[in-house]
Structure formats: C-alpha cells, structure tokens
Coordinates of N, CA, C and O in Angstrom, one line a residue:
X17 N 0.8 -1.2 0.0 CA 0.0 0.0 0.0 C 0.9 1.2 0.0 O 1.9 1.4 0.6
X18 N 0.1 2.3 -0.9 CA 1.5 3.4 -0.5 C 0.3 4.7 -0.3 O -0.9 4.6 -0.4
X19 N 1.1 5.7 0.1 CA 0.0 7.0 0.5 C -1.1 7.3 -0.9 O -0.6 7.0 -2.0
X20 N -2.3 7.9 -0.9 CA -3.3 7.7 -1.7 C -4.1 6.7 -2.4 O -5.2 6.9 -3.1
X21 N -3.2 5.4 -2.2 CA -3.9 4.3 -3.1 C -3.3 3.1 -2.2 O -2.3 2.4 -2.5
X22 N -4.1 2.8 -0.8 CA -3.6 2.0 0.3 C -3.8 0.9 -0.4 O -3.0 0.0 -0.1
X23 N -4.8 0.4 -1.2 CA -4.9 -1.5 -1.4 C -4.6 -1.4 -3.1 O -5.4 -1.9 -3.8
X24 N -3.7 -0.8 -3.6 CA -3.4 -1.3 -4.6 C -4.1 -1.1 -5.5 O -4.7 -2.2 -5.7
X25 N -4.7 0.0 -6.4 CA -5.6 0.4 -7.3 C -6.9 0.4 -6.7 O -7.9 0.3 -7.5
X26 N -7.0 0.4 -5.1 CA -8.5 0.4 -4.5 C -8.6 -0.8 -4.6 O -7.9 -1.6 -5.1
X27 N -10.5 -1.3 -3.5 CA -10.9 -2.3 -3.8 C -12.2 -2.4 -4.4 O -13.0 -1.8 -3.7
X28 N -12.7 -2.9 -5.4 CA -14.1 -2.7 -6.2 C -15.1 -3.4 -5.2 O -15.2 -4.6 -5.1
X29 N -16.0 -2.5 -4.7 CA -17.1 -2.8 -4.1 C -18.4 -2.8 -4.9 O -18.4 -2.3 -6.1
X30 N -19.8 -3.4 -4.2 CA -20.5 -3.0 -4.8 C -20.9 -1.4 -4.9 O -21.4 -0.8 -5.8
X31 N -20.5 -0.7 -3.6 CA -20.8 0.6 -3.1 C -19.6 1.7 -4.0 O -19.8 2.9 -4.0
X32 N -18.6 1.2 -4.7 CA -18.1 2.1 -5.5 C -16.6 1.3 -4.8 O -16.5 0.3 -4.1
X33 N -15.2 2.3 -5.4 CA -14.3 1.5 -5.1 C -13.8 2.5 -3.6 O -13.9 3.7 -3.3
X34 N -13.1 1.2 -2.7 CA -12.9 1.5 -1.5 C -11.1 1.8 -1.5 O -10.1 1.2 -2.1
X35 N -11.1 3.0 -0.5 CA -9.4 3.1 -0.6 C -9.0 3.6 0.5 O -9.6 4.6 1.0
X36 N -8.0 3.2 1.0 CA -7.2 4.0 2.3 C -6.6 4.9 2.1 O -6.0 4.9 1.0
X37 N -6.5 6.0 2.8 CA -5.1 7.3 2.7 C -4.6 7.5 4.2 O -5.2 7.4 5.3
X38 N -3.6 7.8 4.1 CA -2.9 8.4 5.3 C -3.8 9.2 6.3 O -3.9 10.2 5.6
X39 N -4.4 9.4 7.2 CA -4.7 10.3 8.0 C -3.6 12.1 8.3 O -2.4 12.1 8.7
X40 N -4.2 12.9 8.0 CA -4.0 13.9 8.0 C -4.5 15.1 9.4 O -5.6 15.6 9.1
X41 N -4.1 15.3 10.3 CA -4.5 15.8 11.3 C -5.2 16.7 11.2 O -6.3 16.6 11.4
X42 N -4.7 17.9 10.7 CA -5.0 18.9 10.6 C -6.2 19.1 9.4 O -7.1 19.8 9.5
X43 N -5.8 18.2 8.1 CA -7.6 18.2 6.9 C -8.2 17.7 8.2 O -8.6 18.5 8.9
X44 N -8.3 16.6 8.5 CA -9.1 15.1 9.1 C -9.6 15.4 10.1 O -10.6 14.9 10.5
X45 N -9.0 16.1 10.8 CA -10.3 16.8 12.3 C -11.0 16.7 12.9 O -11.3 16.0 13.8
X46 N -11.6 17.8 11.8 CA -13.0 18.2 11.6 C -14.3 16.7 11.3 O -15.4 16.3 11.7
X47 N -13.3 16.5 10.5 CA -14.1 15.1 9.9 C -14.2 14.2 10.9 O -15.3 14.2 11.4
X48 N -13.1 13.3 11.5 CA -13.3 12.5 12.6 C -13.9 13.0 13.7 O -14.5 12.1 14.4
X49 N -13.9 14.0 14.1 CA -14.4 14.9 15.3 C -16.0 14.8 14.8 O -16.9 14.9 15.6
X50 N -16.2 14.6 14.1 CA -18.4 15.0 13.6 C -18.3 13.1 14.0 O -19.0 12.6 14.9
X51 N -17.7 12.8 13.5 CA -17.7 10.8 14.0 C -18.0 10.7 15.4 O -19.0 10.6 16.1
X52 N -16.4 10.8 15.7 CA -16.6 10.9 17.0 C -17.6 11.0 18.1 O -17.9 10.2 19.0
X53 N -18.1 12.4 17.4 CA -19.2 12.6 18.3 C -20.4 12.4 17.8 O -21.3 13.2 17.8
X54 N -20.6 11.3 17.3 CA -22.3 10.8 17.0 C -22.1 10.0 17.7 O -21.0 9.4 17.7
X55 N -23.2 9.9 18.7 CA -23.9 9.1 19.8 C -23.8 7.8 19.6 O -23.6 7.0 20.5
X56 N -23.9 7.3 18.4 CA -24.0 5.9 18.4 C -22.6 5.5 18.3 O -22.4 4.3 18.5
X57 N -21.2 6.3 17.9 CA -19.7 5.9 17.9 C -19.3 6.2 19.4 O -18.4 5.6 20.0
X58 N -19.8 7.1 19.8 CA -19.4 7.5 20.9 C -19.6 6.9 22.3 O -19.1 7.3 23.3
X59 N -20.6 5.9 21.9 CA -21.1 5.0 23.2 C -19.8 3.8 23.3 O -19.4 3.2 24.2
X60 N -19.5 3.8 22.1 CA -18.3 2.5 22.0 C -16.8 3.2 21.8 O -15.9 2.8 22.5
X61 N -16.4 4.5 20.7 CA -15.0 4.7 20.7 C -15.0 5.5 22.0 O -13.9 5.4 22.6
X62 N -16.1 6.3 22.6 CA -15.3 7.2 23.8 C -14.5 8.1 23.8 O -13.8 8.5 24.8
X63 N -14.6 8.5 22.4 CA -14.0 9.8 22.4 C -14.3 11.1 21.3 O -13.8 11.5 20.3
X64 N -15.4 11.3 22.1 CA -16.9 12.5 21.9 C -15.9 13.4 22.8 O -16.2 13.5 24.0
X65 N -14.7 14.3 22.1 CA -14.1 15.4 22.3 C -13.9 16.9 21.4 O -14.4 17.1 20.3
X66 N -13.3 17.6 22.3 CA -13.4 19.0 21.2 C -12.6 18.5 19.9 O -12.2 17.4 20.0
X67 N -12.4 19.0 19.1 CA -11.9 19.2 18.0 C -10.6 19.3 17.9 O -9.9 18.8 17.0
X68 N -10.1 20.0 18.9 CA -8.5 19.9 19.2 C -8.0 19.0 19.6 O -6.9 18.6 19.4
X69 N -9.0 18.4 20.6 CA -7.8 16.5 21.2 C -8.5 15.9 20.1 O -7.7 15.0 19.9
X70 N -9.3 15.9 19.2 CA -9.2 14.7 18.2 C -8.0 14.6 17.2 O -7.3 13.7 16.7
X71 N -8.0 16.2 17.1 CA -6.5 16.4 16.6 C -5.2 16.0 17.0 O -4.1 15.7 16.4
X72 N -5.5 16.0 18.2 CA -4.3 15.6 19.1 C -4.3 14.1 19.2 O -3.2 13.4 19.2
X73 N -5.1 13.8 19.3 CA -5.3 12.0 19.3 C -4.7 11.4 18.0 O -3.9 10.4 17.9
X74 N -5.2 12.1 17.1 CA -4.6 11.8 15.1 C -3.1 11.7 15.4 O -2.4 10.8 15.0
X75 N -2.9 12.8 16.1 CA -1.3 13.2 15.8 C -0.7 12.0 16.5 O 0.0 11.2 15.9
X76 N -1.2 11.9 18.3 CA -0.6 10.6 18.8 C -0.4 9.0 17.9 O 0.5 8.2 18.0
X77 N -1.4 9.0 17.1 CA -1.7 7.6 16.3 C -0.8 7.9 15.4 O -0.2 6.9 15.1
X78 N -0.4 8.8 14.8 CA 0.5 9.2 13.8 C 2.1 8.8 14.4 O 3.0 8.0 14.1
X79 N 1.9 9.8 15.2 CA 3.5 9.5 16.1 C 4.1 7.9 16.7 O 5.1 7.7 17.4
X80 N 3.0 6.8 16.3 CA 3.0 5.8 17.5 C 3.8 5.1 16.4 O 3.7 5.2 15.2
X81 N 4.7 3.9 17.5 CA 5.7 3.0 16.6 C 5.1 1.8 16.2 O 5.8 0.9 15.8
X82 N 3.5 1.7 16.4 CA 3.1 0.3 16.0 C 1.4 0.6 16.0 O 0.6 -0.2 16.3
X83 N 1.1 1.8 15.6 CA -0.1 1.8 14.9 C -0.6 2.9 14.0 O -0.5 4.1 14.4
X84 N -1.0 2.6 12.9 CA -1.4 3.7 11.7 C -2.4 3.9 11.4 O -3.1 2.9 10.9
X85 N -3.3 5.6 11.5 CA -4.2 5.5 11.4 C -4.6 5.8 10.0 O -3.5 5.9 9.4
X86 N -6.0 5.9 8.9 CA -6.3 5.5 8.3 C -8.0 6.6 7.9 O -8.7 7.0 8.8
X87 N -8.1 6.8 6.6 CA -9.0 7.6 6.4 C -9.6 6.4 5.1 O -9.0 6.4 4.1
X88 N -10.8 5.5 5.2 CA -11.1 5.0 3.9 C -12.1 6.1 3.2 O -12.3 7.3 3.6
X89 N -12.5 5.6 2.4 CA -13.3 6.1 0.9 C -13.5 5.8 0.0 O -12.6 5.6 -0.8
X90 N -15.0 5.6 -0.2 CA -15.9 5.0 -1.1 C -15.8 6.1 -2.4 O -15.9 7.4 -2.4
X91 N -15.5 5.5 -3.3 CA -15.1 6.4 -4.8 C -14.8 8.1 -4.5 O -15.3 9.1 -4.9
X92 N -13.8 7.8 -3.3 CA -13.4 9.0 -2.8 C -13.4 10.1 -1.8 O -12.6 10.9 -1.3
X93 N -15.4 9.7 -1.6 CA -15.3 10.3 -0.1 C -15.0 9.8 1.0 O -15.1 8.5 1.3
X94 N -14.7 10.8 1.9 CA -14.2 9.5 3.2 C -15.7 9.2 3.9 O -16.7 9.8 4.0
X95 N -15.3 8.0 4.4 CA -16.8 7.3 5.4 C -16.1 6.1 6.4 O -16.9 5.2 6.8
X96 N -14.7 6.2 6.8 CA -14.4 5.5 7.6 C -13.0 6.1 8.6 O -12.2 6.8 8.1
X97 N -13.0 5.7 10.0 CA -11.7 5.5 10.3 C -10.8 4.7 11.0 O -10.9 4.5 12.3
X98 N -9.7 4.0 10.3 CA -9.2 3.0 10.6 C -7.8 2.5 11.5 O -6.8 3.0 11.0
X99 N -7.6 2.0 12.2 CA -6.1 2.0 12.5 C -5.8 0.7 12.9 O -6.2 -0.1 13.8
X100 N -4.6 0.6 12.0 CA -3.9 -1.0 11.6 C -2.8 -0.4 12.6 O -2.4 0.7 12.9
X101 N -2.7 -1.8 13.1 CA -1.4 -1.8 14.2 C -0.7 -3.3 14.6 O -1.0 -4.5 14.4
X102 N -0.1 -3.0 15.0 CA 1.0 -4.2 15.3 C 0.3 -4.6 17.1 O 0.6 -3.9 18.2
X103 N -0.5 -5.5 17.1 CA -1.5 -5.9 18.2 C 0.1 -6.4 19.3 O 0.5 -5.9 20.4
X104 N 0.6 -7.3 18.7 CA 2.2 -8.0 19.9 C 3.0 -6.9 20.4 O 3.9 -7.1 21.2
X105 N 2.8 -5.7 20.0 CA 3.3 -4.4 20.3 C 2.2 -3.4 21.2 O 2.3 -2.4 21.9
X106 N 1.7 -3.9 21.0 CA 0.4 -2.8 21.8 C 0.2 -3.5 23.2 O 0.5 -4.6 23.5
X107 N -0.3 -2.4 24.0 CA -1.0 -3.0 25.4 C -1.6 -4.6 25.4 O -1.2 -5.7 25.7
X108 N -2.5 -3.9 24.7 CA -3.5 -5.1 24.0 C -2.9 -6.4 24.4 O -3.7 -7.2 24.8
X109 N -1.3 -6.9 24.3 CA -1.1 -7.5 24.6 C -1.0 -8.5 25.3 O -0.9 -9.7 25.1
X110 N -1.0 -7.9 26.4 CA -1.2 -8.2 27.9 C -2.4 -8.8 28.3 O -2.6 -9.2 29.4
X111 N -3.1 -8.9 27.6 CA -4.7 -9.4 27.7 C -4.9 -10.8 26.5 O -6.0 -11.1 26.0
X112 N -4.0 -11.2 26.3 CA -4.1 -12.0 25.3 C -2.6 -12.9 24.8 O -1.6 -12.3 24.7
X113 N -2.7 -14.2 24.5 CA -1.4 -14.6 24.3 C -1.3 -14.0 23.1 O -2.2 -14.3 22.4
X114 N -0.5 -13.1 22.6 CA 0.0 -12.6 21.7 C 1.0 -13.6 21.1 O 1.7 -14.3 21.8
X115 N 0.9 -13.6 19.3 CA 1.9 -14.0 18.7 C 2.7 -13.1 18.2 O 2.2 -12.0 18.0
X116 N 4.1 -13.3 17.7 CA 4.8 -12.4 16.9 C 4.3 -11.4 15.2 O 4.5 -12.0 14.1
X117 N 4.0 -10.7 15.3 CA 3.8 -10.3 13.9 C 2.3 -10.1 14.3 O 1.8 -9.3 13.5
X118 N 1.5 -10.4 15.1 CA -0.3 -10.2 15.4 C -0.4 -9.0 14.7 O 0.3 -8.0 14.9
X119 N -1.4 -9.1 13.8 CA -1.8 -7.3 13.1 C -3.5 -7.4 13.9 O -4.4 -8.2 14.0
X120 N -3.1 -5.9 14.2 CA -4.7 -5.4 14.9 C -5.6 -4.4 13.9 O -5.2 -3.9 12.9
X121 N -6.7 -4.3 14.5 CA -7.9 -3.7 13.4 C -8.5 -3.3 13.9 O -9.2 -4.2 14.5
X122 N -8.9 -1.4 14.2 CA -10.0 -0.9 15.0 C -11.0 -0.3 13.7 O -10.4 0.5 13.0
X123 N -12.5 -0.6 13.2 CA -13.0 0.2 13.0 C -14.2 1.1 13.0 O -15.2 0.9 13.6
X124 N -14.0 2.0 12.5 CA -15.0 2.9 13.2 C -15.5 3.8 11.3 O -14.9 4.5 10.5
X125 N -16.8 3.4 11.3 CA -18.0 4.1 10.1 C -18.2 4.8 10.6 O -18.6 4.7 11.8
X126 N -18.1 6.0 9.8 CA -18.1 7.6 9.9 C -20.0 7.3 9.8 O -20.7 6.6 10.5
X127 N -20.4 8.5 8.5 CA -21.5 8.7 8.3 C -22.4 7.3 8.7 O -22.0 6.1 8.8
X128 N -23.9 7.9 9.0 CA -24.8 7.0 9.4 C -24.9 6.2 8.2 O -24.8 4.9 8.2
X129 N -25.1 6.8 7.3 CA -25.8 5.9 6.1 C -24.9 4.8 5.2 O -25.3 4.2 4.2
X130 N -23.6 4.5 6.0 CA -22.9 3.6 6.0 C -22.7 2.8 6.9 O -21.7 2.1 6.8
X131 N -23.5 2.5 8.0 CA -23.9 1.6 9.1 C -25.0 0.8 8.8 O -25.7 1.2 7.9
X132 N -25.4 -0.2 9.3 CA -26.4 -1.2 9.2 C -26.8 -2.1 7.7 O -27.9 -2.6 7.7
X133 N -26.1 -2.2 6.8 CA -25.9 -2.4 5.5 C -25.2 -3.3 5.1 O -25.1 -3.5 3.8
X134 N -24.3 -4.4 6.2 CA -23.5 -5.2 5.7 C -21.9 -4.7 5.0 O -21.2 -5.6 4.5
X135 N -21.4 -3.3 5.1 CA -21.0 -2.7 4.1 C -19.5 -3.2 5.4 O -18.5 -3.8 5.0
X136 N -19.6 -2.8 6.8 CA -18.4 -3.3 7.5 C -17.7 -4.5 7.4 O -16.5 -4.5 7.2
X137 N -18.5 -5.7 7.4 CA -18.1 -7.0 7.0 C -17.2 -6.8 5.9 O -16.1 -7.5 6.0
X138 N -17.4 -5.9 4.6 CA -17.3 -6.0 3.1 C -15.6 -5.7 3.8 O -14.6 -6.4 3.7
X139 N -15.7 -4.4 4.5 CA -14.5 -3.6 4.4 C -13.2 -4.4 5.4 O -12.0 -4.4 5.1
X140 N -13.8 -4.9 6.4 CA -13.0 -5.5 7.3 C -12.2 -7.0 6.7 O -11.1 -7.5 7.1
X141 N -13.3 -7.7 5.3 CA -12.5 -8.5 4.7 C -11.3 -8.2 3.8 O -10.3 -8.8 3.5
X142 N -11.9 -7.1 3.4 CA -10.8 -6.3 2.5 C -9.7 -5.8 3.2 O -8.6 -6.2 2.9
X143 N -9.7 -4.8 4.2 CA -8.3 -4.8 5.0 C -7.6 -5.8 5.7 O -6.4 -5.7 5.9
X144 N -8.4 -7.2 6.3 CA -7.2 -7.8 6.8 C -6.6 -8.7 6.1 O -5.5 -9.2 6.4
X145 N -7.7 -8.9 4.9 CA -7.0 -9.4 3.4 C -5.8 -8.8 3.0 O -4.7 -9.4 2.8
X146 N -6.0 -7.3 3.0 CA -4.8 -7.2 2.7 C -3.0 -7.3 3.6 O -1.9 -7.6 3.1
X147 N -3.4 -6.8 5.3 CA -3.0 -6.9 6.2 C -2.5 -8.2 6.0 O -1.3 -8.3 6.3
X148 N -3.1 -9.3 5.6 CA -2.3 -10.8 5.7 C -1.6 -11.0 4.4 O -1.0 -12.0 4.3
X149 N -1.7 -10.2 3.3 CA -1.3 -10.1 1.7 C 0.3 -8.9 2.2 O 1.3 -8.7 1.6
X150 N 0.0 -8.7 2.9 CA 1.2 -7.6 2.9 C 2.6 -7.7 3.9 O 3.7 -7.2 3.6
X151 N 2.1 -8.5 5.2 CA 2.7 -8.9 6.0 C 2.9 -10.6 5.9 O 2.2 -11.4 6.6
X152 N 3.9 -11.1 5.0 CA 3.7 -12.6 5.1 C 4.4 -13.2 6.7 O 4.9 -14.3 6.5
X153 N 4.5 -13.0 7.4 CA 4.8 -13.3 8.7 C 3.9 -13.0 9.9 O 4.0 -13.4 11.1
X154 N 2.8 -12.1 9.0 CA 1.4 -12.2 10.1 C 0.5 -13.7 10.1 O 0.5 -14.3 9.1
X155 N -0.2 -14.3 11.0 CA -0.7 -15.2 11.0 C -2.1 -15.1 11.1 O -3.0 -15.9 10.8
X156 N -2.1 -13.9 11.7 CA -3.5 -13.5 11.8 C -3.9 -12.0 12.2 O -3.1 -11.1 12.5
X157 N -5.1 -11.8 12.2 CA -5.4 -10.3 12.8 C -6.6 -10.2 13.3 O -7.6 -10.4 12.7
X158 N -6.4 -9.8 14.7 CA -7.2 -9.8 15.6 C -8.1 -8.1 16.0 O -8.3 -7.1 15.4
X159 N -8.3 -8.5 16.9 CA -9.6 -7.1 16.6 C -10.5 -7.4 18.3 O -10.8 -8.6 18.7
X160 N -10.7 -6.1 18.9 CA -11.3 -6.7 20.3 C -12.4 -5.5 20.4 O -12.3 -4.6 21.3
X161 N -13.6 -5.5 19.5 CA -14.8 -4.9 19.8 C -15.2 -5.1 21.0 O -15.0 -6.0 21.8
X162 N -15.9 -3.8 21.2 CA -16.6 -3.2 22.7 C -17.5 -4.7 22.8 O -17.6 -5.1 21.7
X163 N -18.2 -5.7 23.8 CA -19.0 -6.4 23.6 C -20.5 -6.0 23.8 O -21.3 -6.7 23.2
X164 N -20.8 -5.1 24.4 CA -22.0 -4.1 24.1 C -22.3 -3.8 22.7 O -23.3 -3.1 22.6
X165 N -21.8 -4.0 21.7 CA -21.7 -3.3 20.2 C -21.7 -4.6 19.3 O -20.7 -5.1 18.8
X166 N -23.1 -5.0 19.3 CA -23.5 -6.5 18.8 C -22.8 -6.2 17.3 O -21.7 -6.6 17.1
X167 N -23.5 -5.4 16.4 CA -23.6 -4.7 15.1 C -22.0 -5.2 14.8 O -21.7 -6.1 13.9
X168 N -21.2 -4.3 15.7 CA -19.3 -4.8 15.3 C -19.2 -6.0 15.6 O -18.2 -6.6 15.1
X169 N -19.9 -6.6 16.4 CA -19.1 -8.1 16.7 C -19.5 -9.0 15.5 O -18.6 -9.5 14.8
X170 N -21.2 -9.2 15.1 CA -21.7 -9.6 13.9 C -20.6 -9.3 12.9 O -19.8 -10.0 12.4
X171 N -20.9 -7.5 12.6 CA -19.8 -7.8 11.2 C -18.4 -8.2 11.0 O -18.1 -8.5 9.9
X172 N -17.5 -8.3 12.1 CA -16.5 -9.0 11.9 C -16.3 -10.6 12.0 O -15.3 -11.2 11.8
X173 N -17.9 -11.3 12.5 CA -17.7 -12.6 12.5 C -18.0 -12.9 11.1 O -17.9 -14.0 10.7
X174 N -18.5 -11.7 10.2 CA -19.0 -11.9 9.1 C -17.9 -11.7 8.0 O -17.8 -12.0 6.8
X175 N -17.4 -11.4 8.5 CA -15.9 -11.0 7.8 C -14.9 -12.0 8.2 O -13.8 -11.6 7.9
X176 N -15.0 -13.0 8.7 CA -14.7 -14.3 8.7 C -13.7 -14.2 10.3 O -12.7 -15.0 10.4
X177 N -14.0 -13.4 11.4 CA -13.0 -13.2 12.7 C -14.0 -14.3 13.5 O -15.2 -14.3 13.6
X178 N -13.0 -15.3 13.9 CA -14.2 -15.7 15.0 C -14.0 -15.3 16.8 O -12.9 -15.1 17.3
X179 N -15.1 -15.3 17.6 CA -15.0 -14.8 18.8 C -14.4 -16.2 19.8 O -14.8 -17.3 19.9
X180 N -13.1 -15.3 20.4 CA -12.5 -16.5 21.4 C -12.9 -16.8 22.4 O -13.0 -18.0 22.9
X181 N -13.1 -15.6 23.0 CA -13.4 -15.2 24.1 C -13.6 -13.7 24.9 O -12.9 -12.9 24.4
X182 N -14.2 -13.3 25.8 CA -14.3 -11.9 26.3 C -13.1 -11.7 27.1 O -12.5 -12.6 27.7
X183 N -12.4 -10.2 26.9 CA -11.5 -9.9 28.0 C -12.0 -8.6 28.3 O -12.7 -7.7 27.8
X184 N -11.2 -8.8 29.4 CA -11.6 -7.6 30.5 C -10.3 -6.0 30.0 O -9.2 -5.9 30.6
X185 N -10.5 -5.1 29.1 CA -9.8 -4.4 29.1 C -10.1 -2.8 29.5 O -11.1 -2.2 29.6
X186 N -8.6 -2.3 29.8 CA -9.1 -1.2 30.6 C -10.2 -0.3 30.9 O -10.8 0.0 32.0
X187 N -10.5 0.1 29.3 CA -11.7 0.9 29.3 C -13.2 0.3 28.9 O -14.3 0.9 29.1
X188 N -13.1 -1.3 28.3 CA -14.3 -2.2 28.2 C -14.6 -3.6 28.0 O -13.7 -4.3 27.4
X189 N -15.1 -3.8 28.3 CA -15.3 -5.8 28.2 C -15.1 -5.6 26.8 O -15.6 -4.7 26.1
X190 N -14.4 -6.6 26.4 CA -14.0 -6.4 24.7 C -14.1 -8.1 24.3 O -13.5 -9.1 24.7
X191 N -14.9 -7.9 23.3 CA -15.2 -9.7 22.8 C -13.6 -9.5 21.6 O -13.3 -8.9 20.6
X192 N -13.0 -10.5 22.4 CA -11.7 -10.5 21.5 C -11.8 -11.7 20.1 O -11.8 -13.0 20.2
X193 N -11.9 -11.2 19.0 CA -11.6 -12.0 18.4 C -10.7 -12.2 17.1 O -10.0 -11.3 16.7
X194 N -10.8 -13.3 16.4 CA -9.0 -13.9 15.3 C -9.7 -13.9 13.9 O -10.9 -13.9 13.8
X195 N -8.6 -13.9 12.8 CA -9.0 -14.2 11.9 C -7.6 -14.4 11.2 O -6.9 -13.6 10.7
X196 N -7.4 -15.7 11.4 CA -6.4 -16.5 10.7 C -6.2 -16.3 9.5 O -7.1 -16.1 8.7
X197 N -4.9 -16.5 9.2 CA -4.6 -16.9 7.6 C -4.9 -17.6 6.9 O -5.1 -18.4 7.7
X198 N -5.2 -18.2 5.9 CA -6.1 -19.2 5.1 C -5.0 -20.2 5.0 O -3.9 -19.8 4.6
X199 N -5.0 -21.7 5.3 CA -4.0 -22.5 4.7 C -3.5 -22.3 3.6 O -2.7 -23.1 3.2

C-alpha cells in the first residue's frame, strides 16, 4: 500500500471502489471529530471530544511506533476510520497470548448511512486481506470490539473473525476476536 492508493488500485465494491489514505491531522479533524461525536460511535469509541484532542489523538496515532491511522473512501469520499497496528506491540497484549507479527484492526464508520448495511463485514474483509497479503509473517489479525456493540461483533464474524473469548480491558469488556490466515 503506498500514500493515496492503500490497497493497490482500490478495492471494487458494490458501493463504489474502496481506498485507504494516510490520516492527515490537521484536513481530518474536523471530519473524525463530527464521528466521534455521534452518539452511536461515541457510546463505544469514547471519544466524543473538542476538536482539538481529536487532533491531538490523530497526531498521537501518527506518532506511534506500532499503529497507523487511516482515512477509507468509497469512490473518494471518506466514510471511515481506521487503525492498523501491530497488536504483539500494543497494550493489547497483555490481555491476550499474543503472537509475533499479530496485526490489529479498530473500525469505526463515519457517516450513518454507511452503518447497518453489511458494508463493515465487506470492508473488514478487505483490509485484513490485505494486512495478511502484505505482512507474510502475520498469521493473523485480531480485533477486540466493545462487547455491548453486537452490530461490530456480527460484522466481523461476518468477515470471517471468530470470537474466542471476552477480555476484561481497561476501558471495556471487549469480545476479543481472530482471523487467521487461510491454509
């Protein structure tokens, strides 16, 4: 993946073609900050803040040595935000036998009218597709949705992650679950 064209000429959806870009703090804001704070992201990401710590949060995710955040878009507009990270590097770890190389996956659908439609499953197959296409020493990629937030746990079992089990993490019971490499 390189900056503007994260999966390699996009990926063709039925919804138009899907694509990653770099997060940009300072454009992206505004944008993640209106996410943020809709009631239904904000009951699960938890961070329904001003405008300036969402900026500040962008920049931390930017600065971090093992996680990248992520702006998708459907034939261009953005409607998602994402952050791939190195899970055996993160906290995260500590709550989980971590393997070497584990790739992590938080996501979060921006606009409403991109929620309840099956469209997360689509996207979540597509990035850790490529996450396991990109990293041949990953084995899998894991992902630890809020467990209050049926909607995310469905679409990533739909997206082929299965649930291991619940862990207890700092800020919520999180149904931790895998999605292996394909033989």
């Amino acid at each position: 993946m390189t900056d503007g064209d994260l999966l390699g000429g996009g990926a063709a959806l039925e919804q138009g073609v899907f694509t990653l870009r770099a997060v940009d703090p300072a454009a992206d804001a505004k944008l993640v900050h209106a996410w943020m704070n809709d009631p239904e992201v904000a009951a699960f990401w938890e961070l329904a803040q001003p405008e300036e710590r969402i900026a500040a949060y962008l920049r931390e995710q930017l600065g971090s040595a093992h996680s990248t955040p992520y702006v998708g878009c459907v034939d261009g507009t953005p409607m998602s935000y994402w952050e791939v990270y190195r899970a055996d590097l993160d906290p995260l770890r500590h709550h989980y036998p971590a393997r070497t190389r584990d790739a992590g996956v938080h996501l979060l659908l921006g606009p409403s009218a991109y929620r309840g439609r099956g469209l997360g499953a689509v996207l979540l197959r597509t990035v850790s597709d490529w996450l396991l296409r990109t990293d041949p020493y990953a084995e899998r990629v894991v992902a630890e949705p809020d467990i209050r937030n049926e909607r995310s746990v469905r679409a990533f079992e739909r997206a082929g992650f299965r649930l291991l089990r619940q862990i207890d993490l700092p800020t919520k019971k999180a149904a931790f679950m895998v999605r292996e490499r394909a033989a």
